[in-house]
CSV table of C-alpha atoms and ligand atoms in Angstrom, one decimal:
chain,number,residue,atom,x,y,z
Q,201,UNK,CA,262.8,301.2,176.1
Q,202,UNK,CA,261.7,303.8,173.3
Q,203,UNK,CA,264.4,304.8,170.7
Q,204,UNK,CA,263.6,308.0,168.9
Q,205,UNK,CA,265.8,309.0,166.1
Q,206,UNK,CA,265.6,312.8,165.4
Q,207,UNK,CA,266.7,314.5,162.3
Q,208,UNK,CA,267.9,317.3,164.4
Q,209,UNK,CA,271.0,318.8,166.0
Q,210,UNK,CA,271.7,317.6,169.5
Q,211,UNK,CA,271.5,321.1,171.0
Q,212,UNK,CA,267.9,321.6,170.0
Q,213,UNK,CA,266.7,318.3,171.5
Q,214,UNK,CA,265.0,318.3,174.9
Q,215,UNK,CA,265.8,315.5,177.3
Q,216,UNK,CA,266.3,315.2,181.1
Q,217,UNK,CA,270.1,314.2,180.5
Q,218,UNK,CA,272.7,314.1,177.8
Q,219,UNK,CA,275.3,311.2,177.2
Q,220,UNK,CA,278.6,312.7,175.9
Q,221,UNK,CA,281.2,310.2,174.6
Q,222,UNK,CA,284.8,310.9,175.3
Q,223,UNK,CA,287.2,309.7,172.6
Q,224,UNK,CA,290.9,309.6,172.9
Q,225,UNK,CA,290.5,310.9,176.5
Q,226,UNK,CA,289.9,314.4,175.1
Q,227,UNK,CA,288.2,316.0,178.1
Q,228,UNK,CA,289.5,319.4,177.3
Q,229,UNK,CA,286.7,319.9,174.8
Q,230,UNK,CA,284.0,320.3,177.5
Q,231,UNK,CA,284.7,323.5,179.3
Q,232,UNK,CA,281.7,323.5,181.6
Q,233,UNK,CA,282.6,320.4,183.4
Q,234,UNK,CA,286.4,321.1,183.9
Q,235,UNK,CA,286.1,321.8,187.5
Q,236,UNK,CA,284.1,318.6,188.1
Q,237,UNK,CA,286.7,316.5,186.1
Q,238,UNK,CA,289.4,317.9,188.5
Q,239,UNK,CA,287.6,317.2,191.7
Q,240,UNK,CA,286.6,313.8,190.4
Q,241,UNK,CA,290.0,313.2,189.0
Q,242,UNK,CA,288.4,312.2,185.7
Q,243,UNK,CA,290.9,311.7,182.9
Q,244,UNK,CA,288.5,310.4,180.4
Q,245,UNK,CA,288.4,306.8,181.4
Q,246,UNK,CA,285.2,305.1,182.4
Q,247,UNK,CA,282.2,307.5,183.3
Q,248,UNK,CA,281.8,310.8,185.0
Q,249,UNK,CA,278.5,312.1,186.1
Q,250,UNK,CA,278.0,315.9,186.0
Q,251,UNK,CA,274.6,316.2,187.9
Q,252,UNK,CA,274.7,320.0,187.7
Q,253,UNK,CA,274.8,320.2,183.9
Q,254,UNK,CA,272.8,317.0,183.5
Q,255,UNK,CA,275.6,315.2,181.5
Q,256,UNK,CA,277.1,311.9,181.8
Q,257,UNK,CA,280.6,311.5,180.1
Q,258,UNK,CA,281.3,308.0,179.0
Q,259,UNK,CA,284.5,306.8,177.4
Q,260,UNK,CA,284.4,305.4,173.9
Q,261,UNK,CA,287.6,303.6,173.5
Q,262,UNK,CA,287.2,303.1,169.7
Q,263,UNK,CA,284.7,303.0,166.9
Q,264,UNK,CA,284.5,299.2,167.2
Q,265,UNK,CA,281.0,298.0,167.7
Q,266,UNK,CA,281.9,296.4,171.0
Q,267,UNK,CA,283.2,299.6,172.3
Q,268,UNK,CA,280.0,301.4,171.2
Q,269,UNK,CA,278.0,298.9,173.1
Q,270,UNK,CA,280.2,299.4,176.1
Q,271,UNK,CA,280.1,303.1,176.1
Q,272,UNK,CA,276.3,303.3,176.1
Q,273,UNK,CA,275.8,300.4,178.6
Q,274,UNK,CA,278.1,302.1,181.1
Q,275,UNK,CA,276.3,305.3,180.6
Q,276,UNK,CA,272.9,303.8,181.0
Q,277,UNK,CA,274.0,301.7,184.1
Q,278,UNK,CA,274.9,304.9,185.8
Q,279,UNK,CA,271.8,306.8,184.7
Q,280,UNK,CA,269.2,304.1,185.5
Q,281,UNK,CA,269.5,304.9,189.1
Q,282,UNK,CA,268.5,308.5,188.7
Q,283,UNK,CA,265.0,309.8,188.7
Q,284,UNK,CA,265.0,310.7,185.0
Q,285,UNK,CA,262.8,309.7,182.1
Q,286,UNK,CA,264.8,310.7,179.0
Q,287,UNK,CA,268.3,310.9,177.7
Q,288,UNK,CA,269.7,312.3,174.5
Q,289,UNK,CA,272.8,311.3,172.7
Q,290,UNK,CA,274.7,312.0,169.5
Q,291,UNK,CA,275.0,309.2,166.8
Q,292,UNK,CA,278.2,307.2,166.5
Q,293,UNK,CA,279.2,305.7,163.2
Q,294,UNK,CA,282.0,303.1,162.8
Q,295,UNK,CA,282.8,301.0,159.8
Q,296,UNK,CA,279.1,300.1,159.0
Q,297,UNK,CA,276.2,302.4,159.8
Q,298,UNK,CA,273.6,299.6,160.4
Q,299,UNK,CA,275.9,297.7,162.8
Q,300,UNK,CA,276.8,300.9,164.6
Q,301,UNK,CA,273.2,301.8,165.4
Q,302,UNK,CA,272.5,298.1,166.1
Q,303,UNK,CA,275.4,298.4,168.7
Q,304,UNK,CA,274.2,301.5,170.2
Q,305,UNK,CA,270.7,300.1,170.9
Q,306,UNK,CA,272.2,296.9,172.2
Q,307,UNK,CA,274.4,299.0,174.6
Q,308,UNK,CA,271.3,300.5,176.3
Q,309,UNK,CA,269.4,297.2,176.4
Q,310,UNK,CA,272.3,295.2,177.9
Q,311,UNK,CA,272.9,298.0,180.3
Q,312,UNK,CA,269.3,297.8,181.4
Q,313,UNK,CA,268.9,294.0,181.8
Q,314,UNK,CA,268.2,292.8,185.3
Q,315,UNK,CA,266.5,289.7,186.3
Q,316,UNK,CA,264.7,291.0,189.5
Q,317,UNK,CA,261.5,289.0,189.6
Q,318,UNK,CA,262.3,287.5,193.0
Q,319,UNK,CA,263.5,290.7,194.7
Q,320,UNK,CA,261.4,293.0,196.7
Q,321,UNK,CA,263.5,296.1,195.8
Q,322,UNK,CA,263.3,295.9,192.0
Q,323,UNK,CA,265.6,299.0,191.1
Q,324,UNK,CA,262.9,299.8,188.6
Q,325,UNK,CA,264.0,302.7,186.4
Q,326,UNK,CA,262.0,305.5,184.7
Q,327,UNK,CA,264.6,306.0,182.0
Q,328,UNK,CA,262.8,304.7,179.0
Q,329,UNK,CA,263.2,307.3,176.4
Q,330,UNK,CA,266.4,307.3,174.3
Q,331,UNK,CA,266.6,310.2,171.9
Q,332,UNK,CA,269.3,309.8,169.3
Q,333,UNK,CA,270.3,312.9,167.5
Q,334,UNK,CA,271.3,312.9,163.8
Q,335,UNK,CA,274.4,314.8,164.9
Q,336,UNK,CA,277.4,312.4,164.6
Q,337,UNK,CA,280.3,312.5,167.2
Q,338,UNK,CA,282.9,312.8,164.4
Q,339,UNK,CA,280.8,315.0,162.1
Q,340,UNK,CA,280.5,312.1,159.6
Q,341,UNK,CA,277.9,311.9,156.9
Q,342,UNK,CA,275.8,308.8,156.9
Q,343,UNK,CA,272.6,307.5,155.4
Q,344,UNK,CA,269.6,308.3,157.8
Q,345,UNK,CA,267.7,305.2,156.3
Q,346,UNK,CA,270.6,302.9,157.3
Q,347,UNK,CA,270.6,304.4,160.8
Q,348,UNK,CA,266.8,303.5,161.1
Q,349,UNK,CA,267.5,300.0,159.9
Q,350,UNK,CA,270.4,299.7,162.5
Q,351,UNK,CA,268.0,300.9,165.3
Q,352,UNK,CA,265.4,298.3,164.2
Q,353,UNK,CA,268.0,295.6,164.1
Q,354,UNK,CA,269.2,296.6,167.6
Q,355,UNK,CA,265.8,296.3,169.0
Q,356,UNK,CA,265.2,292.9,167.5
Q,357,UNK,CA,268.6,291.5,168.6
Q,358,UNK,CA,268.1,292.9,172.1
Q,359,UNK,CA,264.5,291.5,172.4
Q,360,UNK,CA,265.8,288.2,171.2
Q,361,UNK,CA,268.6,288.2,173.8
Q,362,UNK,CA,266.4,289.4,176.7
Q,363,UNK,CA,263.8,286.5,175.7
Q,364,UNK,CA,266.7,284.0,176.1
Q,365,UNK,CA,268.1,285.5,179.3
Q,366,UNK,CA,264.6,285.3,180.9
Q,367,UNK,CA,264.3,281.7,180.1
Q,368,UNK,CA,267.9,280.8,181.4
Q,369,UNK,CA,267.6,282.9,184.5
Q,370,UNK,CA,264.3,281.5,185.6
Q,371,UNK,CA,264.6,279.0,188.4
Q,372,UNK,CA,264.4,275.1,187.9
Q,373,UNK,CA,261.5,274.8,190.2
Q,374,UNK,CA,259.5,276.9,187.6
Q,375,UNK,CA,261.3,276.2,184.4
Q,376,UNK,CA,260.6,272.6,183.7
Q,377,UNK,CA,260.5,271.1,180.1
Q,378,UNK,CA,256.7,271.8,180.2
Q,379,UNK,CA,257.3,275.5,180.8
Q,380,UNK,CA,259.8,275.5,178.0
Q,381,UNK,CA,257.3,273.9,175.6
Q,382,UNK,CA,254.6,276.4,176.7
Q,383,UNK,CA,257.2,279.4,176.0
Q,384,UNK,CA,257.8,277.8,172.6
Q,385,UNK,CA,254.0,277.6,171.9
Q,386,UNK,CA,253.5,281.2,173.1
Q,387,UNK,CA,256.3,282.3,170.8
Q,388,UNK,CA,254.4,280.7,167.9
Q,389,UNK,CA,251.2,282.2,169.1
Q,390,UNK,CA,252.5,285.6,169.1
Q,391,UNK,CA,254.2,285.4,165.7
Q,392,UNK,CA,252.2,284.4,162.7
Q,393,UNK,CA,255.3,283.3,160.8
Q,394,UNK,CA,256.5,280.8,163.5
Q,395,UNK,CA,254.7,277.5,164.0
Q,396,UNK,CA,255.4,275.0,166.9
Q,397,UNK,CA,255.1,271.3,167.5
Q,398,UNK,CA,255.6,269.7,170.8
Q,399,UNK,CA,256.5,266.0,170.9
Q,400,UNK,CA,255.9,263.9,174.1
Q,401,UNK,CA,257.4,260.7,175.4
Q,402,UNK,CA,255.3,258.4,173.2
Q,403,UNK,CA,256.7,260.2,170.1
Q,404,UNK,CA,260.2,259.9,171.4
Q,405,UNK,CA,259.6,256.1,171.9
Q,406,UNK,CA,258.2,255.7,168.4
Q,407,UNK,CA,261.1,257.5,167.1
Q,408,UNK,CA,263.5,255.3,169.1
Q,409,UNK,CA,265.2,258.3,170.9
Q,410,UNK,CA,266.4,256.1,173.5
Q,411,UNK,CA,269.5,258.2,174.4
Q,412,UNK,CA,267.2,261.2,175.0
Q,413,UNK,CA,264.6,259.1,177.0
Q,414,UNK,CA,267.5,257.6,179.2
Q,415,UNK,CA,268.5,261.0,180.4
Q,416,UNK,CA,264.9,261.9,181.3
Q,417,UNK,CA,264.1,258.6,183.1
Q,418,UNK,CA,264.7,259.8,186.8
Q,419,UNK,CA,262.9,263.0,186.4
Q,420,UNK,CA,259.3,263.6,187.5
Q,421,UNK,CA,258.9,266.0,184.6
Q,422,UNK,CA,258.2,264.3,181.2
Q,423,UNK,CA,260.6,265.3,178.3
Q,424,UNK,CA,259.6,267.5,175.5
Q,425,UNK,CA,260.9,267.6,172.0
Q,426,UNK,CA,260.2,271.2,170.8
Q,427,UNK,CA,260.1,271.9,167.0
Q,428,UNK,CA,259.7,275.5,166.1
Q,429,UNK,CA,259.6,276.5,162.4
Q,430,UNK,CA,259.9,279.8,160.5
Q,431,UNK,CA,258.9,279.5,156.7
Q,432,UNK,CA,259.3,282.8,154.7
Q,433,UNK,CA,257.8,282.9,151.3
Q,434,UNK,CA,260.7,282.2,149.0
Q,435,UNK,CA,263.5,281.0,151.2
Q,436,UNK,CA,267.0,280.8,149.8
Q,437,UNK,CA,268.1,278.1,152.1
Q,438,UNK,CA,267.1,276.0,155.1
Q,439,UNK,CA,268.9,276.3,158.5
Q,440,UNK,CA,268.2,274.1,161.6
Q,441,UNK,CA,269.4,275.0,165.1
Q,442,UNK,CA,269.5,272.3,167.7
Q,443,UNK,CA,269.5,273.4,171.3
Q,444,UNK,CA,270.5,271.5,174.5
Q,445,UNK,CA,267.5,272.3,176.8
Q,446,UNK,CA,268.6,270.7,180.2
Q,447,UNK,CA,266.3,272.6,182.5
Q,448,UNK,CA,268.4,271.2,185.3
Q,449,UNK,CA,271.6,269.1,185.2
Q,450,UNK,CA,272.3,267.4,188.6
Q,451,UNK,CA,274.7,265.1,186.9
Q,452,UNK,CA,272.4,262.1,187.4
Q,453,UNK,CA,273.9,259.0,189.2
Q,454,UNK,CA,277.4,260.5,188.4
Q,455,UNK,CA,276.1,263.2,190.6
Q,456,UNK,CA,277.8,266.6,190.5
Q,457,UNK,CA,279.6,267.9,193.7
Q,458,UNK,CA,277.4,270.7,195.3
Q,459,UNK,CA,279.7,273.6,194.1
Q,460,UNK,CA,279.4,272.4,190.5
Q,461,UNK,CA,275.7,271.7,190.5
Q,462,UNK,CA,275.0,275.4,191.4
Q,463,UNK,CA,274.1,277.4,188.2
Q,464,UNK,CA,273.0,274.2,186.4
Q,465,UNK,CA,269.6,275.7,185.8
Q,466,UNK,CA,271.6,277.3,182.9
Q,467,UNK,CA,272.0,274.0,181.1
Q,468,UNK,CA,269.0,275.1,179.0
Q,469,UNK,CA,271.0,278.0,177.5
Q,470,UNK,CA,271.5,276.3,174.1
Q,471,UNK,CA,267.7,275.5,174.0
Q,472,UNK,CA,266.9,279.1,174.9
Q,473,UNK,CA,269.3,280.5,172.4
Q,474,UNK,CA,267.7,278.3,169.6
Q,475,UNK,CA,264.2,279.7,170.5
Q,476,UNK,CA,265.5,283.2,170.6
Q,477,UNK,CA,267.2,282.9,167.3
Q,478,UNK,CA,264.1,281.8,165.4
Q,479,UNK,CA,262.2,284.7,167.0
Q,480,UNK,CA,264.9,287.2,165.9
Q,481,UNK,CA,265.0,285.7,162.5
Q,482,UNK,CA,261.4,286.0,161.9
Q,483,UNK,CA,261.2,289.6,163.2
Q,484,UNK,CA,264.1,290.3,160.8
Q,485,UNK,CA,262.0,288.8,158.0
Q,486,UNK,CA,264.9,286.8,156.9
Q,487,UNK,CA,264.5,284.8,153.6
Q,488,UNK,CA,265.9,281.7,155.3
Q,489,UNK,CA,263.7,278.7,156.4
Q,490,UNK,CA,264.6,278.2,159.9
Q,491,UNK,CA,263.9,275.3,162.3
Q,492,UNK,CA,264.7,275.3,166.0
Q,493,UNK,CA,264.8,271.7,167.7
Q,494,UNK,CA,265.1,271.7,171.4
Q,495,UNK,CA,265.6,268.6,173.5
Q,496,UNK,CA,264.0,269.6,176.9
Q,497,UNK,CA,264.5,267.5,180.0
Q,498,UNK,CA,266.0,267.3,183.5
Q,499,UNK,CA,269.0,265.0,184.3
Q,500,UNK,CA,268.1,263.8,187.8
Q,501,UNK,CA,268.8,260.7,190.2
Q,502,UNK,CA,266.3,258.0,191.3
Q,503,UNK,CA,265.7,254.3,191.4
Q,504,UNK,CA,264.9,254.4,187.7
Q,505,UNK,CA,267.9,256.6,186.7
Q,506,UNK,CA,270.0,255.6,183.7
Q,507,UNK,CA,273.4,254.3,184.9
Q,508,UNK,CA,277.1,254.3,184.1
Q,509,UNK,CA,277.5,250.9,182.3
Q,510,UNK,CA,274.2,251.2,180.5
Q,511,UNK,CA,274.4,250.8,176.7
Q,512,UNK,CA,271.8,253.0,174.9
Q,513,UNK,CA,270.6,252.6,171.3
Q,514,UNK,CA,270.2,256.0,169.8
Q,515,UNK,CA,267.8,257.1,167.0
Q,516,UNK,CA,270.6,256.7,164.5
Q,517,UNK,CA,271.0,253.0,165.6
Q,518,UNK,CA,274.4,253.8,167.0
Q,519,UNK,CA,274.9,252.2,170.4
Q,520,UNK,CA,276.4,254.4,173.2
Q,521,UNK,CA,278.2,253.2,176.3
Q,522,UNK,CA,277.3,255.3,179.3
Q,523,UNK,CA,280.4,255.8,181.4
Q,524,UNK,CA,279.2,258.9,183.0
Q,525,UNK,CA,275.6,260.1,183.5
Q,526,UNK,CA,276.8,263.8,183.7
Q,527,UNK,CA,277.8,263.7,180.0
Q,528,UNK,CA,274.0,263.8,179.2
Q,529,UNK,CA,273.9,266.8,177.0
Q,530,UNK,CA,275.5,264.9,174.1
Q,531,UNK,CA,273.1,262.0,174.5
Q,532,UNK,CA,270.0,264.3,174.2
Q,533,UNK,CA,271.7,266.1,171.2
Q,534,UNK,CA,272.7,262.8,169.5
Q,535,UNK,CA,268.9,262.0,169.1
Q,536,UNK,CA,267.9,265.6,168.3
Q,537,UNK,CA,270.6,266.0,165.7
Q,538,UNK,CA,269.5,262.8,164.2
Q,539,UNK,CA,265.8,264.2,164.0
Q,540,UNK,CA,267.2,267.6,162.7
Q,541,UNK,CA,269.0,265.9,159.7
Q,542,UNK,CA,265.7,264.4,158.6
Q,543,UNK,CA,264.7,268.0,157.7
Q,544,UNK,CA,267.4,268.0,154.9
Q,545,UNK,CA,269.0,271.1,156.0
Q,546,UNK,CA,271.6,273.3,154.2
Q,547,UNK,CA,273.1,274.3,157.5
Q,548,UNK,CA,272.8,272.7,160.9
Q,549,UNK,CA,274.1,274.3,164.1
Q,550,UNK,CA,273.8,272.9,167.6
Q,551,UNK,CA,274.2,275.2,170.6
Q,552,UNK,CA,275.0,273.7,174.0
Q,553,UNK,CA,276.4,274.3,177.4
Q,554,UNK,CA,278.2,270.9,176.7
Q,555,UNK,CA,281.4,270.7,178.7
Q,556,UNK,CA,283.3,272.1,181.7
Q,557,UNK,CA,286.4,271.4,179.7
Q,558,UNK,CA,285.4,274.2,177.3
Q,559,UNK,CA,285.2,276.7,180.1
Q,560,UNK,CA,288.7,275.5,181.4
Q,561,UNK,CA,290.1,275.8,177.9
Q,562,UNK,CA,288.6,279.1,176.7
Q,563,UNK,CA,287.6,280.9,179.9
Q,564,UNK,CA,284.3,282.3,180.7
Q,565,UNK,CA,283.9,284.8,177.9
Q,566,UNK,CA,284.4,282.6,174.8
Q,567,UNK,CA,282.4,280.0,173.0
Q,568,UNK,CA,283.9,277.3,170.9
Q,569,UNK,CA,283.1,276.6,167.3
Q,570,UNK,CA,283.7,273.0,166.0
Q,571,UNK,CA,282.9,271.0,162.9
Q,572,UNK,CA,284.4,269.4,159.8
Q,573,UNK,CA,284.2,272.2,157.4
Q,574,UNK,CA,286.9,274.8,157.8
Q,575,UNK,CA,285.6,277.2,155.4
Q,576,UNK,CA,282.2,277.2,157.3
Q,577,UNK,CA,283.9,277.5,160.5
Q,578,UNK,CA,286.1,280.5,159.4
Q,579,UNK,CA,283.2,282.3,157.8
Q,580,UNK,CA,281.1,281.8,161.0
Q,581,UNK,CA,284.0,282.9,163.2
Q,582,UNK,CA,284.7,286.1,161.1
Q,583,UNK,CA,281.0,287.0,161.1
Q,584,UNK,CA,280.6,286.4,164.8
Q,585,UNK,CA,283.3,288.7,165.6
Q,586,UNK,CA,281.2,291.8,165.0
Q,587,UNK,CA,278.2,290.3,166.8
Q,588,UNK,CA,279.6,290.9,170.3
Q,589,UNK,CA,279.6,287.2,171.0
Q,590,UNK,CA,283.2,286.0,171.6
Q,591,UNK,CA,284.2,282.8,169.7
Q,592,UNK,CA,287.2,280.8,168.8
Q,593,UNK,CA,287.6,277.6,166.6
Q,594,UNK,CA,288.6,274.3,168.2
Q,595,UNK,CA,289.8,271.7,165.5
Q,596,UNK,CA,289.1,268.1,165.5
Q,597,UNK,CA,291.8,265.6,164.9
Q,598,UNK,CA,291.7,261.7,164.4
Q,599,UNK,CA,293.8,261.1,167.5
Q,600,UNK,CA,291.3,262.6,169.8
Q,601,UNK,CA,288.6,260.5,168.1
Q,602,UNK,CA,290.3,257.3,169.4
Q,603,UNK,CA,289.5,258.5,172.9
Q,604,UNK,CA,285.7,258.0,172.6
Q,605,UNK,CA,286.0,254.4,171.4
Q,606,UNK,CA,284.1,252.0,173.5
Q,607,UNK,CA,284.8,248.2,174.2
Q,608,UNK,CA,281.2,247.4,174.4
Q,609,UNK,CA,279.4,249.8,172.2
Q,610,UNK,CA,280.0,251.8,169.0
Q,611,UNK,CA,280.9,255.0,170.9
Q,612,UNK,CA,281.5,255.9,174.5
Q,613,UNK,CA,279.9,259.1,176.1
Q,614,UNK,CA,283.1,260.0,177.8
Q,615,UNK,CA,286.6,260.2,176.7
Q,616,UNK,CA,289.2,257.9,178.1
Q,617,UNK,CA,291.5,260.9,178.7
Q,618,UNK,CA,290.9,263.8,181.0
Q,619,UNK,CA,292.3,266.2,178.5
Q,620,UNK,CA,290.7,267.6,175.4
Q,621,UNK,CA,287.0,267.2,176.8
Q,622,UNK,CA,285.5,270.0,174.8
Q,623,UNK,CA,286.7,268.5,171.4
Q,624,UNK,CA,286.0,264.9,172.4
Q,625,UNK,CA,282.4,265.9,173.1
Q,626,UNK,CA,282.3,267.6,169.7
Q,627,UNK,CA,283.7,264.4,168.2
Q,628,UNK,CA,280.9,262.4,169.9
Q,629,UNK,CA,278.3,264.5,168.3
Q,630,UNK,CA,280.1,264.2,165.0
Q,631,UNK,CA,279.5,260.5,165.2
Q,632,UNK,CA,275.8,261.2,164.8
Q,633,UNK,CA,276.1,263.5,161.8
Q,634,UNK,CA,275.6,261.6,158.5
Q,635,UNK,CA,278.2,261.9,155.8
Q,636,UNK,CA,276.0,264.3,153.6
Q,637,UNK,CA,275.7,266.7,156.5
Q,638,UNK,CA,279.2,266.6,157.8
Q,639,UNK,CA,280.3,269.7,156.0
Q,640,UNK,CA,277.0,271.6,156.8
Q,641,UNK,CA,277.3,271.1,160.6
Q,642,UNK,CA,278.7,273.4,163.3
Q,643,UNK,CA,278.8,272.6,167.0
Q,644,UNK,CA,278.8,275.6,169.4
Q,645,UNK,CA,279.9,275.0,173.0
Q,646,UNK,CA,278.5,277.9,174.9
Q,647,UNK,CA,279.3,276.5,178.3
Q,648,UNK,CA,281.8,279.4,179.2
Q,649,UNK,CA,279.7,282.7,178.6
Q,650,UNK,CA,276.2,281.3,178.8
Q,651,UNK,CA,275.8,282.0,182.6
Q,652,UNK,CA,277.9,284.6,184.4
Q,653,UNK,CA,278.6,284.4,188.1
Q,654,UNK,CA,280.5,287.8,187.8
Q,655,UNK,CA,279.4,290.6,185.5
Q,656,UNK,CA,281.8,291.6,182.8
Q,657,UNK,CA,281.7,294.2,179.9
Q,658,UNK,CA,278.1,295.2,179.5
Q,659,UNK,CA,276.7,291.9,180.7
Q,660,UNK,CA,275.0,291.6,184.1
Q,661,UNK,CA,275.1,288.7,186.5
Q,662,UNK,CA,273.3,285.6,185.3
Q,663,UNK,CA,272.4,284.6,181.8
Q,664,UNK,CA,274.2,286.4,178.9
Q,665,UNK,CA,272.2,285.0,175.8
Q,666,UNK,CA,275.5,283.6,174.4
Q,667,UNK,CA,275.0,282.3,170.9
Q,668,UNK,CA,272.0,284.4,170.0
Q,669,UNK,CA,273.8,287.4,168.5
Q,670,UNK,CA,276.4,285.4,166.7
Q,671,UNK,CA,273.8,283.2,165.0
Q,672,UNK,CA,271.5,286.0,164.1
Q,673,UNK,CA,274.5,287.9,162.6
Q,674,UNK,CA,275.6,284.9,160.7
Q,675,UNK,CA,272.0,284.3,159.3
Q,676,UNK,CA,272.0,288.0,158.0
Q,677,UNK,CA,275.3,287.4,156.5
Q,678,UNK,CA,274.1,284.3,154.6
Q,679,UNK,CA,271.0,286.1,153.5
Q,680,UNK,CA,273.2,289.0,152.1
Q,681,UNK,CA,275.7,286.7,150.6
Q,682,UNK,CA,273.2,284.9,148.4
Q,683,UNK,CA,272.1,288.3,146.8
O,147,BES,N1,276.2,270.8,181.7
O,147,BES,C1,277.5,270.3,181.9
O,147,BES,C2,278.6,271.2,181.2
O,147,BES,C3,278.8,272.5,182.0
O,147,BES,C4,279.8,272.6,182.9
O,147,BES,C5,278.2,273.6,181.6
O,147,BES,C6,280.0,273.9,183.5
O,147,BES,C7,278.4,274.8,182.1
O,147,BES,C8,279.3,275.0,183.1
O,147,BES,C9,277.6,268.9,181.2
O,147,BES,O1,276.5,268.2,181.1
O,147,BES,C10,278.6,268.1,182.0
O,147,BES,O2,278.4,268.0,183.1
O,147,BES,N2,279.7,267.7,181.3
O,147,BES,C11,280.7,267.0,181.9
O,147,BES,C12,281.2,265.9,181.0
O,147,BES,C13,282.1,264.9,181.6
O,147,BES,C14,281.4,264.1,182.6
O,147,BES,C15,282.6,264.0,180.5
O,147,BES,C16,281.9,267.9,182.3
O,147,BES,O3,282.1,268.8,181.5
O,147,BES,O4,282.4,267.8,183.4
O,148,ZN,ZN1,276.0,267.1,182.8
O,149,ZN,ZN1,274.7,269.4,181.1
């Protein structure tokens, strides 16, 4: 998609179609489409296509960034079916110019995204040219340079999201840990500021990552520990992202029922997000050193599978009683978080489709933020709000911690209660965070929104890239805060 910002009035711009945003349901301002509005019973809600005048009207509910995304995504979704190549639109400026243009570009990209690799009918669209006029819908004055920055941000955010979506949507037959490692190597090959190391089983053995290795044991695909690094010249801080990269989660011997196994190709969403975040951060030229650590493996069944009743010695030397092999993500993350702390980060964030309990608790739209540092959690929460990713904070408490005690090992991989599963999983991870990093760590459970079985808002069916925008927005916020 090509975005062309023109220092020109909308009326002088040439394009195959025009998007007009309707605010406050004020349809009376558009005399040439009044007859159509009547026939279509259009009252200013949703969209209305005026083929004769080559206009699409799209409702803009407010100047909030999320509504800007939605208005353009809805318009684009309707237009992409038409035989047109270009569309023009006015600028929309909410509270911040950069964020508004970022949202506008994201709207188009999210409206356009489809994973149709395996379909004969690909619904390919010719609508690639988006012409944005300097004219602003409310005649507000704004800084053109900021508009350009916002458009550039929008492209980088959207490309990072699409990159994560393509990884998550790819089928488990193709998308093995090896493929994830190859994608990480390609990412580094295509970006001179990113480097990549892939570590194999022998390294995991040497590092005593027995929890990670146990999860992998019944898979025919060897595990990969992926370490991507982005090192700018004078970094103001070091952030490490740790991603759950389960390329398939069958549940292991504690096998998932058929209905629950479906969609488990998406259990690599945290890992995909960690890769997309470093890609985006590098393209944004952020002055923060970033590492993405991804534990890539399948969780399968077989004669050599790890078992409920096993006790695993993790890299931290903490023993883990396995009570359910389907609580595998936390085992992989325990060892990856241990490795990540050796990098001496100022901030450490893990992203994981960790628990079904999080989906039950928060629904399919919202990710959970957990950790020990309330200020950090609040800061992250408030920043994530404008990113488009929905989040909420789940607080730890010492009573829930009691539930992961084990009679045979230092900690159990499952809670003794069926309630509070998202937090007890977070508390399990917390057992592997050393004291000096307790306040620098956030756990993001993205199980709800990572993979959509029904489209919502501007998201299409399948992967949603949950976590990517909130983390990139937070990194930008940190970079500005230090200045
Ligand atoms: N990958 C799943 C969590 C999940 C569920 C992600 C639904 C996305 C949608 C995870 O590995 C898992 O199976 N967790 C178990 C933990 C339980 C056995 C303690 C769960 O949530 O049921
Ligand atoms: Zn599982
Ligand atoms: Zn899982």
